[in-house]
Amino acid sequence: MTTITHDPRAKGLFAIVGFLVCVELASGILQGYYTPIFSDIADHLGIADADVNWFEAAQLIVSALVVPPLARMGDLVGHKKVLLLSTAVTALGSWVMAFAPSFATFLVGSALQGAYVVWLPLEVAIIYRRTAGSPRQNHLTRRSAAILVGALELAVIIGALTSGALVEATSMTVLLALPAIAVTLCFVVIWFGIEDMEGTATGGIDLGGLVLITSSIGLVMGGLIAIRLDGPGSPLPWALIVLGLVVLYVFGRYELAQEEPLVDVRLLQTAGQWPVQLTAFLFGMSVLGAQIPLSTFARTDPDVAGYGLGASAGFVSTLIGVYVIFLAIGAFTLPLTSRVLGPRGALVMSSLLVALGYALWLPFHHETWQALINMAVAGLGSGALVAALPATAAAAAPPERTGFATGMTNATKTIGGAIASAIFAIALSATGSIDDPTEGHAPLSGYLTVWTVCAVAALCAALALLMLPKNVAEEPALPLVQ
């Protein structure tokens, strides 16, 4: 009987993955805990439910901005150090949210909490570095990533159920303090449980590139938020977006001239990277952008709007739970599907499942059982993609750029979700603006647009992945125990 611990390069990997699982449990709690109680948070802060959208927007902006510099810092100074830094910032944001006396303070806390988005890419980079020299490095990384994502998705369910059960039993301050405690404990786990390995990259932080990419993302995201607030007829949002794209072009030209760029544009242009990063962008449209529309569709009363499931909040929780459970199944079965189909084939199949899941919504959206099946199919593919994309990016990058490559999958996914969120807000607007979403019900055509965009984006991702070199991350997929 042979285990991975017979490989001296992989010795101790079980313990490291175990500690990193604790980190992903905290990440899952953050991602699932707040959604069921956002209306209660709005009451606690004395704001309208619609203003809760600002919290999501703030986190998306920060998440998109922090990944490139933090990923670069991980390659320079060591991934553990940056994981500790991002955890400390996330903990600070979580505590600010717990004791926030006002909307503005809570908004700041929510923005700071967005630093958690870099956790999984850094963890994958740590595992990839830890198994360097092993002939099964890519296989071990994929398997470890699947375990981490499985733990993450299970924790999302735990977080959602916990907050929903406790919201009536305790004060809002105590309720919001629980995720802050979890993240603080996570910091301790990382400090004592993960070995510190020095960075392998040389040079320093590309400050010029950091300013340009921050300006570009900030302008584009600002334009998207302006569209959500002012509607597509306002010229200001489009001016901001165009200016952001111009700055992005300048940024790309600037980075190509740098010896140690913040964003390695040449690496992103390689055959092993651009299909993965493009897939992450397209995948973000559904996994980050479509969840709120799905929830509102389920809650819509068909007797009033002529469509919808007329579901209770309890069923919406069940719908989310089914989706997340199948996300976990997709992540846990990734090693099996990679063994059967090969790493590239598993990625393509996962994207096709996401496309099928959302395409099923187009004809089948009248019954609750149809919604459950649709989300189960999409969840299987989504879970596998969440686990596979960072590992595939790491396998196609040089050792000194693994943190960057894995971090960019999260950055592009977040940007894709932000863009989709703005598109969906426009599509679902009954009055041309979402200033007052209670003025009327969104047209059914808006929801059909949401599902079509998600399905087409996932199909395009599958086509892009066919361009991925077959030998990227390809190796014999040996079982854990023989």
CSV table of C-alpha atoms in Angstrom, one decimal:
chain,number,residue,atom,x,y,z
A,1,MET,CA,0.0,0.0,0.0
A,2,THR,CA,1.4,3.3,-1.1
A,3,THR,CA,0.4,6.8,0.0
A,4,ILE,CA,1.4,10.2,-1.0
A,5,THR,CA,3.5,10.5,2.1
A,6,HIS,CA,6.0,8.1,0.6
A,7,ASP,CA,7.0,11.0,-1.7
A,8,PRO,CA,9.5,13.0,0.5
A,9,ARG,CA,8.5,16.2,-1.3
A,10,ALA,CA,4.9,15.7,-0.3
A,11,LYS,CA,5.6,14.6,3.3
A,12,GLY,CA,3.6,16.7,5.7
A,13,LEU,CA,1.2,17.8,3.1
A,14,PHE,CA,-1.7,16.3,5.0
A,15,ALA,CA,-1.1,18.5,8.0
A,16,ILE,CA,-0.7,21.7,5.8
A,17,VAL,CA,-3.9,21.0,4.0
A,18,GLY,CA,-5.6,20.3,7.3
A,19,PHE,CA,-4.6,23.8,8.6
A,20,LEU,CA,-5.6,25.4,5.3
A,21,VAL,CA,-9.0,23.7,5.5
A,22,CYS,CA,-9.5,25.7,8.7
A,23,VAL,CA,-8.9,28.9,6.6
A,24,GLU,CA,-11.4,27.8,4.0
A,25,LEU,CA,-14.0,27.0,6.7
A,26,ALA,CA,-13.7,30.7,7.9
A,27,SER,CA,-13.9,31.8,4.2
A,28,GLY,CA,-17.1,29.8,3.7
A,29,ILE,CA,-18.6,31.2,6.9
A,30,LEU,CA,-18.0,34.7,5.6
A,31,GLN,CA,-19.5,33.9,2.2
A,32,GLY,CA,-22.6,32.2,3.6
A,33,TYR,CA,-23.3,33.9,6.9
A,34,TYR,CA,-24.5,37.4,5.9
A,35,THR,CA,-26.8,36.6,3.0
A,36,PRO,CA,-29.8,35.3,5.1
A,37,ILE,CA,-29.6,38.3,7.5
A,38,PHE,CA,-29.0,41.2,5.2
A,39,SER,CA,-32.6,42.5,5.7
A,40,ASP,CA,-32.0,42.3,9.5
A,41,ILE,CA,-28.7,44.2,9.1
A,42,ALA,CA,-30.6,46.9,7.1
A,43,ASP,CA,-33.1,47.3,9.9
A,44,HIS,CA,-30.2,47.3,12.5
A,45,LEU,CA,-28.5,50.2,10.6
A,46,GLY,CA,-31.7,52.0,9.7
A,47,ILE,CA,-31.3,51.8,6.0
A,48,ALA,CA,-33.4,50.6,3.1
A,49,ASP,CA,-32.9,47.0,1.8
A,50,ALA,CA,-31.8,48.4,-1.6
A,51,ASP,CA,-28.8,50.0,0.1
A,52,VAL,CA,-27.4,46.6,1.0
A,53,ASN,CA,-26.2,46.4,-2.6
A,54,TRP,CA,-23.5,48.9,-1.7
A,55,PHE,CA,-22.0,46.3,0.6
A,56,GLU,CA,-21.6,43.9,-2.2
A,57,ALA,CA,-20.3,46.6,-4.5
A,58,ALA,CA,-17.7,47.7,-2.0
A,59,GLN,CA,-16.4,44.1,-1.5
A,60,LEU,CA,-16.2,43.5,-5.2
A,61,ILE,CA,-14.2,46.6,-5.8
A,62,VAL,CA,-11.7,45.9,-3.0
A,63,SER,CA,-11.5,42.2,-4.1
A,64,ALA,CA,-10.6,43.2,-7.6
A,65,LEU,CA,-8.1,45.8,-6.5
A,66,VAL,CA,-6.2,43.8,-3.8
A,67,VAL,CA,-5.5,40.5,-5.7
A,68,PRO,CA,-2.7,41.6,-8.1
A,69,PRO,CA,-0.6,43.4,-5.5
A,70,LEU,CA,-1.1,40.8,-2.8
A,71,ALA,CA,-0.4,37.9,-5.2
A,72,ARG,CA,2.8,39.7,-6.3
A,73,MET,CA,3.8,40.2,-2.7
A,74,GLY,CA,3.3,36.5,-2.1
A,75,ASP,CA,5.8,35.6,-4.8
A,76,LEU,CA,8.2,38.2,-3.4
A,77,VAL,CA,8.1,37.8,0.4
A,78,GLY,CA,6.4,34.4,0.8
A,79,HIS,CA,2.8,33.3,0.6
A,80,LYS,CA,2.3,32.7,4.3
A,81,LYS,CA,3.3,36.3,5.2
A,82,VAL,CA,0.7,37.7,2.7
A,83,LEU,CA,-1.9,35.2,3.8
A,84,LEU,CA,-1.4,36.5,7.4
A,85,LEU,CA,-1.7,40.1,6.2
A,86,SER,CA,-4.9,39.5,4.3
A,87,THR,CA,-6.4,37.6,7.2
A,88,ALA,CA,-5.6,40.4,9.6
A,89,VAL,CA,-7.3,42.9,7.3
A,90,THR,CA,-10.3,40.6,6.9
A,91,ALA,CA,-10.5,40.2,10.7
A,92,LEU,CA,-10.3,44.0,11.1
A,93,GLY,CA,-13.1,44.5,8.6
A,94,SER,CA,-15.2,41.8,10.3
A,95,TRP,CA,-14.9,43.4,13.7
A,96,VAL,CA,-15.7,46.8,12.3
A,97,MET,CA,-18.9,45.4,10.8
A,98,ALA,CA,-19.8,43.8,14.2
A,99,PHE,CA,-19.6,47.2,16.1
A,100,ALA,CA,-20.5,49.5,13.2
A,101,PRO,CA,-22.8,52.3,14.4
A,102,SER,CA,-23.8,53.5,11.0
A,103,PHE,CA,-24.1,52.6,7.3
A,104,ALA,CA,-20.8,54.3,6.4
A,105,THR,CA,-18.9,52.5,9.0
A,106,PHE,CA,-20.4,49.1,8.0
A,107,LEU,CA,-19.6,49.9,4.4
A,108,VAL,CA,-15.9,50.4,5.3
A,109,GLY,CA,-15.8,47.2,7.3
A,110,SER,CA,-17.4,45.3,4.4
A,111,ALA,CA,-14.9,46.7,2.0
A,112,LEU,CA,-12.0,45.7,4.2
A,113,GLN,CA,-13.4,42.2,4.6
A,114,GLY,CA,-13.1,41.8,0.8
A,115,ALA,CA,-9.4,41.0,1.4
A,116,TYR,CA,-10.4,37.4,2.0
A,117,VAL,CA,-10.7,36.9,-1.8
A,118,VAL,CA,-7.0,36.2,-2.1
A,119,TRP,CA,-7.0,33.3,0.5
A,120,LEU,CA,-7.6,30.4,-1.9
A,121,PRO,CA,-5.1,31.4,-4.5
A,122,LEU,CA,-2.4,31.9,-1.9
A,123,GLU,CA,-3.3,28.5,-0.3
A,124,VAL,CA,-3.0,26.8,-3.7
A,125,ALA,CA,0.4,28.5,-4.2
A,126,ILE,CA,1.6,27.3,-0.8
A,127,ILE,CA,0.6,23.7,-1.7
A,128,TYR,CA,2.2,24.0,-5.1
A,129,ARG,CA,5.5,25.3,-3.5
A,130,ARG,CA,5.3,22.6,-0.8
A,131,THR,CA,5.2,19.8,-3.4
A,132,ALA,CA,7.9,21.3,-5.7
A,133,GLY,CA,10.1,18.5,-7.1
A,134,SER,CA,7.5,15.8,-6.7
A,135,PRO,CA,6.6,14.0,-9.9
A,136,ARG,CA,3.0,14.2,-8.8
A,137,GLN,CA,3.0,17.9,-8.0
A,138,ASN,CA,0.1,18.9,-10.2
A,139,HIS,CA,-2.0,15.9,-9.1
A,140,LEU,CA,-1.4,16.7,-5.4
A,141,THR,CA,-2.2,20.3,-6.0
A,142,ARG,CA,-5.5,19.5,-7.8
A,143,ARG,CA,-6.5,17.0,-5.1
A,144,SER,CA,-5.6,19.5,-2.3
A,145,ALA,CA,-7.5,22.3,-4.0
A,146,ALA,CA,-10.6,20.0,-4.3
A,147,ILE,CA,-10.5,19.4,-0.6
A,148,LEU,CA,-10.1,23.1,0.2
A,149,VAL,CA,-13.0,24.1,-2.0
A,150,GLY,CA,-15.2,21.3,-0.7
A,151,ALA,CA,-14.6,22.5,2.8
A,152,LEU,CA,-15.3,26.1,1.7
A,153,GLU,CA,-18.7,25.2,0.2
A,154,LEU,CA,-19.7,23.1,3.2
A,155,ALA,CA,-18.9,26.0,5.4
A,156,VAL,CA,-21.1,28.3,3.3
A,157,ILE,CA,-24.1,26.1,4.2
A,158,ILE,CA,-23.0,26.0,7.9
A,159,GLY,CA,-22.7,29.8,7.9
A,160,ALA,CA,-26.1,30.4,6.3
A,161,LEU,CA,-27.9,28.0,8.6
A,162,THR,CA,-26.1,29.4,11.7
A,163,SER,CA,-27.0,33.0,11.1
A,164,GLY,CA,-30.6,32.2,10.1
A,165,ALA,CA,-31.0,30.2,13.3
A,166,LEU,CA,-29.5,32.8,15.6
A,167,VAL,CA,-30.8,36.0,14.2
A,168,GLU,CA,-33.9,35.9,16.5
A,169,ALA,CA,-32.0,34.6,19.5
A,170,THR,CA,-29.4,37.2,20.1
A,171,SER,CA,-28.4,40.8,19.5
A,172,MET,CA,-27.1,41.9,16.1
A,173,THR,CA,-23.7,42.8,17.6
A,174,VAL,CA,-23.2,39.3,19.0
A,175,LEU,CA,-24.5,37.8,15.8
A,176,LEU,CA,-22.0,39.8,13.7
A,177,ALA,CA,-19.2,39.1,16.1
A,178,LEU,CA,-19.2,35.3,15.4
A,179,PRO,CA,-17.6,35.5,11.9
A,180,ALA,CA,-15.1,38.0,13.3
A,181,ILE,CA,-14.1,35.5,15.9
A,182,ALA,CA,-13.8,32.8,13.3
A,183,VAL,CA,-11.5,34.9,11.2
A,184,THR,CA,-9.4,35.9,14.2
A,185,LEU,CA,-8.9,32.2,15.1
A,186,CYS,CA,-8.0,31.6,11.5
A,187,PHE,CA,-5.1,34.1,11.9
A,188,VAL,CA,-3.8,32.1,14.8
A,189,VAL,CA,-4.1,28.8,12.9
A,190,ILE,CA,-2.0,30.2,10.0
A,191,TRP,CA,0.6,31.7,12.3
A,192,PHE,CA,1.3,28.4,14.1
A,193,GLY,CA,0.3,25.8,11.5
A,194,ILE,CA,1.8,26.9,8.2
A,195,GLU,CA,5.5,26.8,7.6
A,196,ASP,CA,7.1,30.0,6.3
A,197,MET,CA,8.8,29.7,2.9
A,198,GLU,CA,10.7,32.6,1.4
A,199,GLY,CA,9.5,34.1,-1.9
A,200,THR,CA,11.2,33.0,-5.1
A,201,ALA,CA,10.6,36.1,-7.2
A,202,THR,CA,13.0,38.9,-7.5
A,203,GLY,CA,12.6,42.7,-7.7
A,204,GLY,CA,10.1,44.8,-5.9
A,205,ILE,CA,6.5,46.0,-6.2
A,206,ASP,CA,5.8,47.7,-9.4
A,207,LEU,CA,4.3,50.9,-8.0
A,208,GLY,CA,3.7,52.5,-11.4
A,209,GLY,CA,1.8,49.4,-12.5
A,210,LEU,CA,-0.1,49.3,-9.2
A,211,VAL,CA,-1.3,52.9,-9.7
A,212,LEU,CA,-2.4,52.2,-13.3
A,213,ILE,CA,-4.2,48.9,-12.7
A,214,THR,CA,-5.9,50.4,-9.6
A,215,SER,CA,-7.0,53.4,-11.6
A,216,SER,CA,-8.3,51.2,-14.5
A,217,ILE,CA,-10.2,48.8,-12.2
A,218,GLY,CA,-11.5,51.7,-10.1
A,219,LEU,CA,-12.7,53.6,-13.2
A,220,VAL,CA,-14.4,50.6,-14.7
A,221,MET,CA,-16.0,49.5,-11.5
A,222,GLY,CA,-17.1,53.1,-10.8
A,223,GLY,CA,-18.7,53.2,-14.2
A,224,LEU,CA,-20.6,50.0,-13.6
A,225,ILE,CA,-21.8,51.2,-10.2
A,226,ALA,CA,-22.9,54.4,-11.9
A,227,ILE,CA,-24.9,52.4,-14.5
A,228,ARG,CA,-26.6,50.6,-11.6
A,229,LEU,CA,-27.5,54.0,-10.0
A,230,ASP,CA,-28.2,56.2,-13.0
A,231,GLY,CA,-29.2,53.8,-15.7
A,232,PRO,CA,-27.6,53.1,-19.1
A,233,GLY,CA,-28.8,56.5,-20.5
A,234,SER,CA,-26.4,58.5,-18.5
A,235,PRO,CA,-23.2,59.5,-20.3
A,236,LEU,CA,-21.1,59.6,-17.1
A,237,PRO,CA,-20.9,55.8,-16.6
A,238,TRP,CA,-19.8,55.1,-20.2
A,239,ALA,CA,-17.2,57.9,-20.0
A,240,LEU,CA,-15.7,56.2,-16.9
A,241,ILE,CA,-15.7,52.8,-18.5
A,242,VAL,CA,-14.0,54.0,-21.7
A,243,LEU,CA,-11.4,56.0,-19.7
A,244,GLY,CA,-10.8,52.8,-17.6
A,245,LEU,CA,-10.2,50.8,-20.7
A,246,VAL,CA,-7.8,53.4,-22.1
A,247,VAL,CA,-5.9,53.3,-18.8
A,248,LEU,CA,-5.9,49.5,-19.0
A,249,TYR,CA,-4.3,49.6,-22.5
A,250,VAL,CA,-1.7,52.0,-21.2
A,251,PHE,CA,-1.1,49.7,-18.2
A,252,GLY,CA,-0.6,46.7,-20.6
A,253,ARG,CA,2.0,48.6,-22.6
A,254,TYR,CA,3.7,49.8,-19.5
A,255,GLU,CA,3.9,46.3,-18.0
A,256,LEU,CA,5.5,44.9,-21.1
A,257,ALA,CA,8.4,47.3,-20.6
A,258,GLN,CA,9.0,46.3,-17.0
A,259,GLU,CA,11.5,43.7,-16.0
A,260,GLU,CA,9.5,42.8,-12.8
A,261,PRO,CA,5.9,43.7,-13.7
A,262,LEU,CA,3.0,43.7,-11.2
A,263,VAL,CA,0.9,41.9,-13.7
A,264,ASP,CA,3.0,39.6,-16.0
A,265,VAL,CA,1.2,40.4,-19.3
A,266,ARG,CA,3.5,38.1,-21.2
A,267,LEU,CA,2.7,35.2,-18.9
A,268,LEU,CA,-1.1,35.9,-19.3
A,269,GLN,CA,-0.6,35.8,-23.1
A,270,THR,CA,0.8,32.3,-23.1
A,271,ALA,CA,-1.2,29.3,-24.3
A,272,GLY,CA,-1.3,27.8,-20.8
A,273,GLN,CA,-2.7,31.0,-19.1
A,274,TRP,CA,-5.1,33.0,-21.3
A,275,PRO,CA,-7.7,30.2,-21.6
A,276,VAL,CA,-7.7,29.7,-17.9
A,277,GLN,CA,-7.9,33.4,-17.0
A,278,LEU,CA,-10.6,34.0,-19.7
A,279,THR,CA,-12.6,31.1,-18.2
A,280,ALA,CA,-12.3,32.6,-14.8
A,281,PHE,CA,-13.7,35.9,-16.1
A,282,LEU,CA,-16.6,34.2,-17.8
A,283,PHE,CA,-17.3,31.9,-14.9
A,284,GLY,CA,-17.5,34.8,-12.5
A,285,MET,CA,-20.6,36.1,-14.4
A,286,SER,CA,-22.7,33.2,-13.1
A,287,VAL,CA,-21.0,32.2,-9.9
A,288,LEU,CA,-20.9,35.8,-8.6
A,289,GLY,CA,-23.4,37.7,-10.7
A,290,ALA,CA,-26.5,35.5,-10.9
A,291,GLN,CA,-27.2,34.5,-7.3
A,292,ILE,CA,-29.3,37.6,-6.4
A,293,PRO,CA,-31.4,37.4,-9.5
A,294,LEU,CA,-32.1,33.7,-8.9
A,295,SER,CA,-33.2,34.5,-5.3
A,296,THR,CA,-35.5,37.3,-6.4
A,297,PHE,CA,-37.0,35.2,-9.1
A,298,ALA,CA,-37.8,32.4,-6.6
A,299,ARG,CA,-39.4,34.8,-4.2
A,300,THR,CA,-41.6,36.5,-6.9
A,301,ASP,CA,-45.3,35.7,-6.6
A,302,PRO,CA,-46.6,34.3,-9.9
A,303,ASP,CA,-50.1,35.5,-9.2
A,304,VAL,CA,-48.9,39.1,-9.1
A,305,ALA,CA,-46.1,39.2,-11.7
A,306,GLY,CA,-47.2,36.3,-14.0
A,307,TYR,CA,-43.9,34.4,-13.3
A,308,GLY,CA,-41.8,33.2,-10.4
A,309,LEU,CA,-42.0,30.4,-7.9
A,310,GLY,CA,-43.7,32.2,-5.1
A,311,ALA,CA,-41.2,30.5,-2.7
A,312,SER,CA,-40.7,31.3,0.9
A,313,ALA,CA,-37.4,32.4,2.4
A,314,GLY,CA,-37.0,28.8,3.7
A,315,PHE,CA,-37.2,27.4,0.2
A,316,VAL,CA,-34.7,30.0,-1.1
A,317,SER,CA,-32.3,28.7,1.7
A,318,THR,CA,-33.0,25.2,0.4
A,319,LEU,CA,-32.2,26.2,-3.1
A,320,ILE,CA,-29.0,27.8,-2.1
A,321,GLY,CA,-28.2,24.8,0.0
A,322,VAL,CA,-28.7,22.4,-2.9
A,323,TYR,CA,-26.5,24.5,-5.1
A,324,VAL,CA,-23.7,24.7,-2.6
A,325,ILE,CA,-23.9,20.9,-1.8
A,326,PHE,CA,-23.5,20.2,-5.5
A,327,LEU,CA,-20.6,22.7,-5.6
A,328,ALA,CA,-18.9,20.6,-2.9
A,329,ILE,CA,-19.6,17.4,-4.8
A,330,GLY,CA,-18.2,18.9,-8.0
A,331,ALA,CA,-15.0,20.0,-6.1
A,332,PHE,CA,-14.6,16.6,-4.3
A,333,THR,CA,-15.0,14.6,-7.5
A,334,LEU,CA,-12.5,16.7,-9.4
A,335,PRO,CA,-9.7,14.2,-9.0
A,336,LEU,CA,-11.9,11.4,-10.4
A,337,THR,CA,-13.1,13.4,-13.4
A,338,SER,CA,-9.6,14.6,-14.1
A,339,ARG,CA,-8.5,10.9,-14.1
A,340,VAL,CA,-11.2,9.9,-16.5
A,341,LEU,CA,-11.3,12.9,-18.8
A,342,GLY,CA,-7.8,14.4,-18.2
A,343,PRO,CA,-7.4,17.8,-16.6
A,344,ARG,CA,-8.4,19.7,-19.8
A,345,GLY,CA,-11.3,17.5,-20.4
A,346,ALA,CA,-12.6,17.9,-16.8
A,347,LEU,CA,-12.4,21.7,-17.2
A,348,VAL,CA,-14.3,21.6,-20.5
A,349,MET,CA,-17.0,19.3,-19.1
A,350,SER,CA,-17.4,21.4,-16.0
A,351,SER,CA,-18.0,24.5,-18.1
A,352,LEU,CA,-20.5,22.6,-20.2
A,353,LEU,CA,-22.4,21.6,-17.1
A,354,VAL,CA,-22.6,25.3,-16.0
A,355,ALA,CA,-23.9,26.2,-19.4
A,356,LEU,CA,-26.5,23.4,-19.3
A,357,GLY,CA,-27.6,24.3,-15.8
A,358,TYR,CA,-28.4,27.9,-16.7
A,359,ALA,CA,-29.8,27.0,-20.2
A,360,LEU,CA,-32.3,24.7,-18.4
A,361,TRP,CA,-33.8,27.8,-16.7
A,362,LEU,CA,-35.0,29.1,-20.1
A,363,PRO,CA,-37.7,26.4,-20.6
A,364,PHE,CA,-37.9,25.0,-17.1
A,365,HIS,CA,-38.6,27.8,-14.6
A,366,HIS,CA,-42.2,27.1,-13.5
A,367,GLU,CA,-41.9,24.6,-10.7
A,368,THR,CA,-39.7,24.4,-7.6
A,369,TRP,CA,-38.4,20.9,-8.6
A,370,GLN,CA,-37.2,22.4,-11.9
A,371,ALA,CA,-35.2,25.1,-10.0
A,372,LEU,CA,-33.6,22.5,-7.8
A,373,ILE,CA,-32.5,20.4,-10.8
A,374,ASN,CA,-31.2,23.4,-12.7
A,375,MET,CA,-29.1,24.6,-9.8
A,376,ALA,CA,-27.8,21.1,-9.1
A,377,VAL,CA,-26.5,20.7,-12.6
A,378,ALA,CA,-24.9,24.2,-12.6
A,379,GLY,CA,-23.5,23.5,-9.1
A,380,LEU,CA,-21.6,20.4,-10.2
A,381,GLY,CA,-19.8,22.2,-12.9
A,382,SER,CA,-19.2,25.3,-10.8
A,383,GLY,CA,-17.6,23.4,-7.9
A,384,ALA,CA,-15.1,21.7,-10.2
A,385,LEU,CA,-14.2,25.0,-11.8
A,386,VAL,CA,-13.6,26.8,-8.5
A,387,ALA,CA,-11.2,24.0,-7.5
A,388,ALA,CA,-9.5,23.4,-10.9
A,389,LEU,CA,-8.9,26.9,-12.2
A,390,PRO,CA,-6.3,28.0,-9.6
A,391,ALA,CA,-4.5,24.7,-9.8
A,392,THR,CA,-4.4,24.8,-13.5
A,393,ALA,CA,-3.1,28.3,-13.5
A,394,ALA,CA,-0.3,27.3,-11.1
A,395,ALA,CA,0.7,24.3,-13.2
A,396,ALA,CA,1.1,26.6,-16.3
A,397,ALA,CA,3.2,29.2,-14.5
A,398,PRO,CA,6.9,29.2,-13.5
A,399,PRO,CA,7.6,28.6,-9.8
A,400,GLU,CA,8.2,32.3,-9.0
A,401,ARG,CA,4.8,33.3,-10.5
A,402,THR,CA,2.5,30.7,-9.0
A,403,GLY,CA,1.0,33.2,-6.5
A,404,PHE,CA,0.4,35.7,-9.3
A,405,ALA,CA,-1.2,33.1,-11.7
A,406,THR,CA,-3.5,31.7,-9.1
A,407,GLY,CA,-4.4,35.1,-7.7
A,408,MET,CA,-5.3,36.3,-11.2
A,409,THR,CA,-8.0,33.6,-11.5
A,410,ASN,CA,-9.8,35.2,-8.5
A,411,ALA,CA,-9.2,38.7,-9.8
A,412,THR,CA,-10.6,38.0,-13.3
A,413,LYS,CA,-13.5,36.0,-11.7
A,414,THR,CA,-14.4,39.0,-9.5
A,415,ILE,CA,-14.3,41.4,-12.4
A,416,GLY,CA,-16.5,39.1,-14.4
A,417,GLY,CA,-19.0,39.0,-11.6
A,418,ALA,CA,-19.0,42.7,-11.2
A,419,ILE,CA,-19.7,43.3,-14.9
A,420,ALA,CA,-22.4,40.7,-14.9
A,421,SER,CA,-24.0,42.3,-11.8
A,422,ALA,CA,-24.3,45.6,-13.6
A,423,ILE,CA,-25.7,44.0,-16.8
A,424,PHE,CA,-28.2,42.0,-14.8
A,425,ALA,CA,-29.3,45.0,-12.8
A,426,ILE,CA,-30.1,46.8,-16.1
A,427,ALA,CA,-31.8,43.8,-17.6
A,428,LEU,CA,-34.0,43.4,-14.5
A,429,SER,CA,-34.9,47.1,-14.1
A,430,ALA,CA,-38.6,47.7,-14.6
A,431,THR,CA,-38.2,51.5,-14.8
A,432,GLY,CA,-34.8,51.9,-16.4
A,433,SER,CA,-33.2,52.6,-13.1
A,434,ILE,CA,-32.8,50.6,-9.9
A,435,ASP,CA,-33.1,53.7,-7.7
A,436,ASP,CA,-36.4,52.3,-6.5
A,437,PRO,CA,-36.6,48.6,-7.2
A,438,THR,CA,-40.0,48.5,-5.5
A,439,GLU,CA,-41.7,50.5,-8.2
A,440,GLY,CA,-42.5,47.5,-10.3
A,441,HIS,CA,-41.6,43.9,-11.0
A,442,ALA,CA,-38.8,43.1,-13.4
A,443,PRO,CA,-39.9,41.8,-16.7
A,444,LEU,CA,-39.6,38.1,-17.3
A,445,SER,CA,-37.4,38.9,-20.3
A,446,GLY,CA,-34.9,40.3,-17.8
A,447,TYR,CA,-34.5,36.9,-16.1
A,448,LEU,CA,-34.3,35.2,-19.4
A,449,THR,CA,-31.5,37.6,-20.3
A,450,VAL,CA,-29.7,36.7,-17.0
A,451,TRP,CA,-29.9,32.9,-17.7
A,452,THR,CA,-28.9,33.4,-21.4
A,453,VAL,CA,-25.8,35.4,-20.5
A,454,CYS,CA,-24.7,32.8,-17.9
A,455,ALA,CA,-25.2,29.9,-20.3
A,456,VAL,CA,-23.5,31.6,-23.2
A,457,ALA,CA,-20.6,32.8,-21.0
A,458,ALA,CA,-20.0,29.2,-19.8
A,459,LEU,CA,-20.2,27.8,-23.3
A,460,CYS,CA,-17.6,30.4,-24.5
A,461,ALA,CA,-15.5,29.3,-21.5
A,462,ALA,CA,-15.7,25.7,-22.7
A,463,LEU,CA,-14.6,26.8,-26.2
A,464,ALA,CA,-11.7,28.8,-24.8
A,465,LEU,CA,-10.6,25.8,-22.7
A,466,LEU,CA,-10.3,23.7,-25.9
A,467,MET,CA,-7.4,26.0,-26.8
A,468,LEU,CA,-5.6,25.0,-23.6
A,469,PRO,CA,-2.6,22.8,-24.4
A,470,LYS,CA,-3.5,19.2,-23.6
A,471,ASN,CA,-0.2,18.7,-21.6
A,472,VAL,CA,-0.9,21.6,-19.2
A,473,ALA,CA,-1.3,20.0,-15.7
A,474,GLU,CA,-1.3,16.6,-17.4
A,475,GLU,CA,0.2,13.7,-15.5
A,476,PRO,CA,-0.9,10.3,-14.3
A,477,ALA,CA,-3.7,10.8,-11.9
A,478,LEU,CA,-2.7,8.3,-9.2
A,479,PRO,CA,-5.2,7.5,-6.5
A,480,LEU,CA,-4.5,8.7,-3.0
A,481,VAL,CA,-4.0,5.1,-1.6
A,482,GLN,CA,-3.0,2.1,-3.8
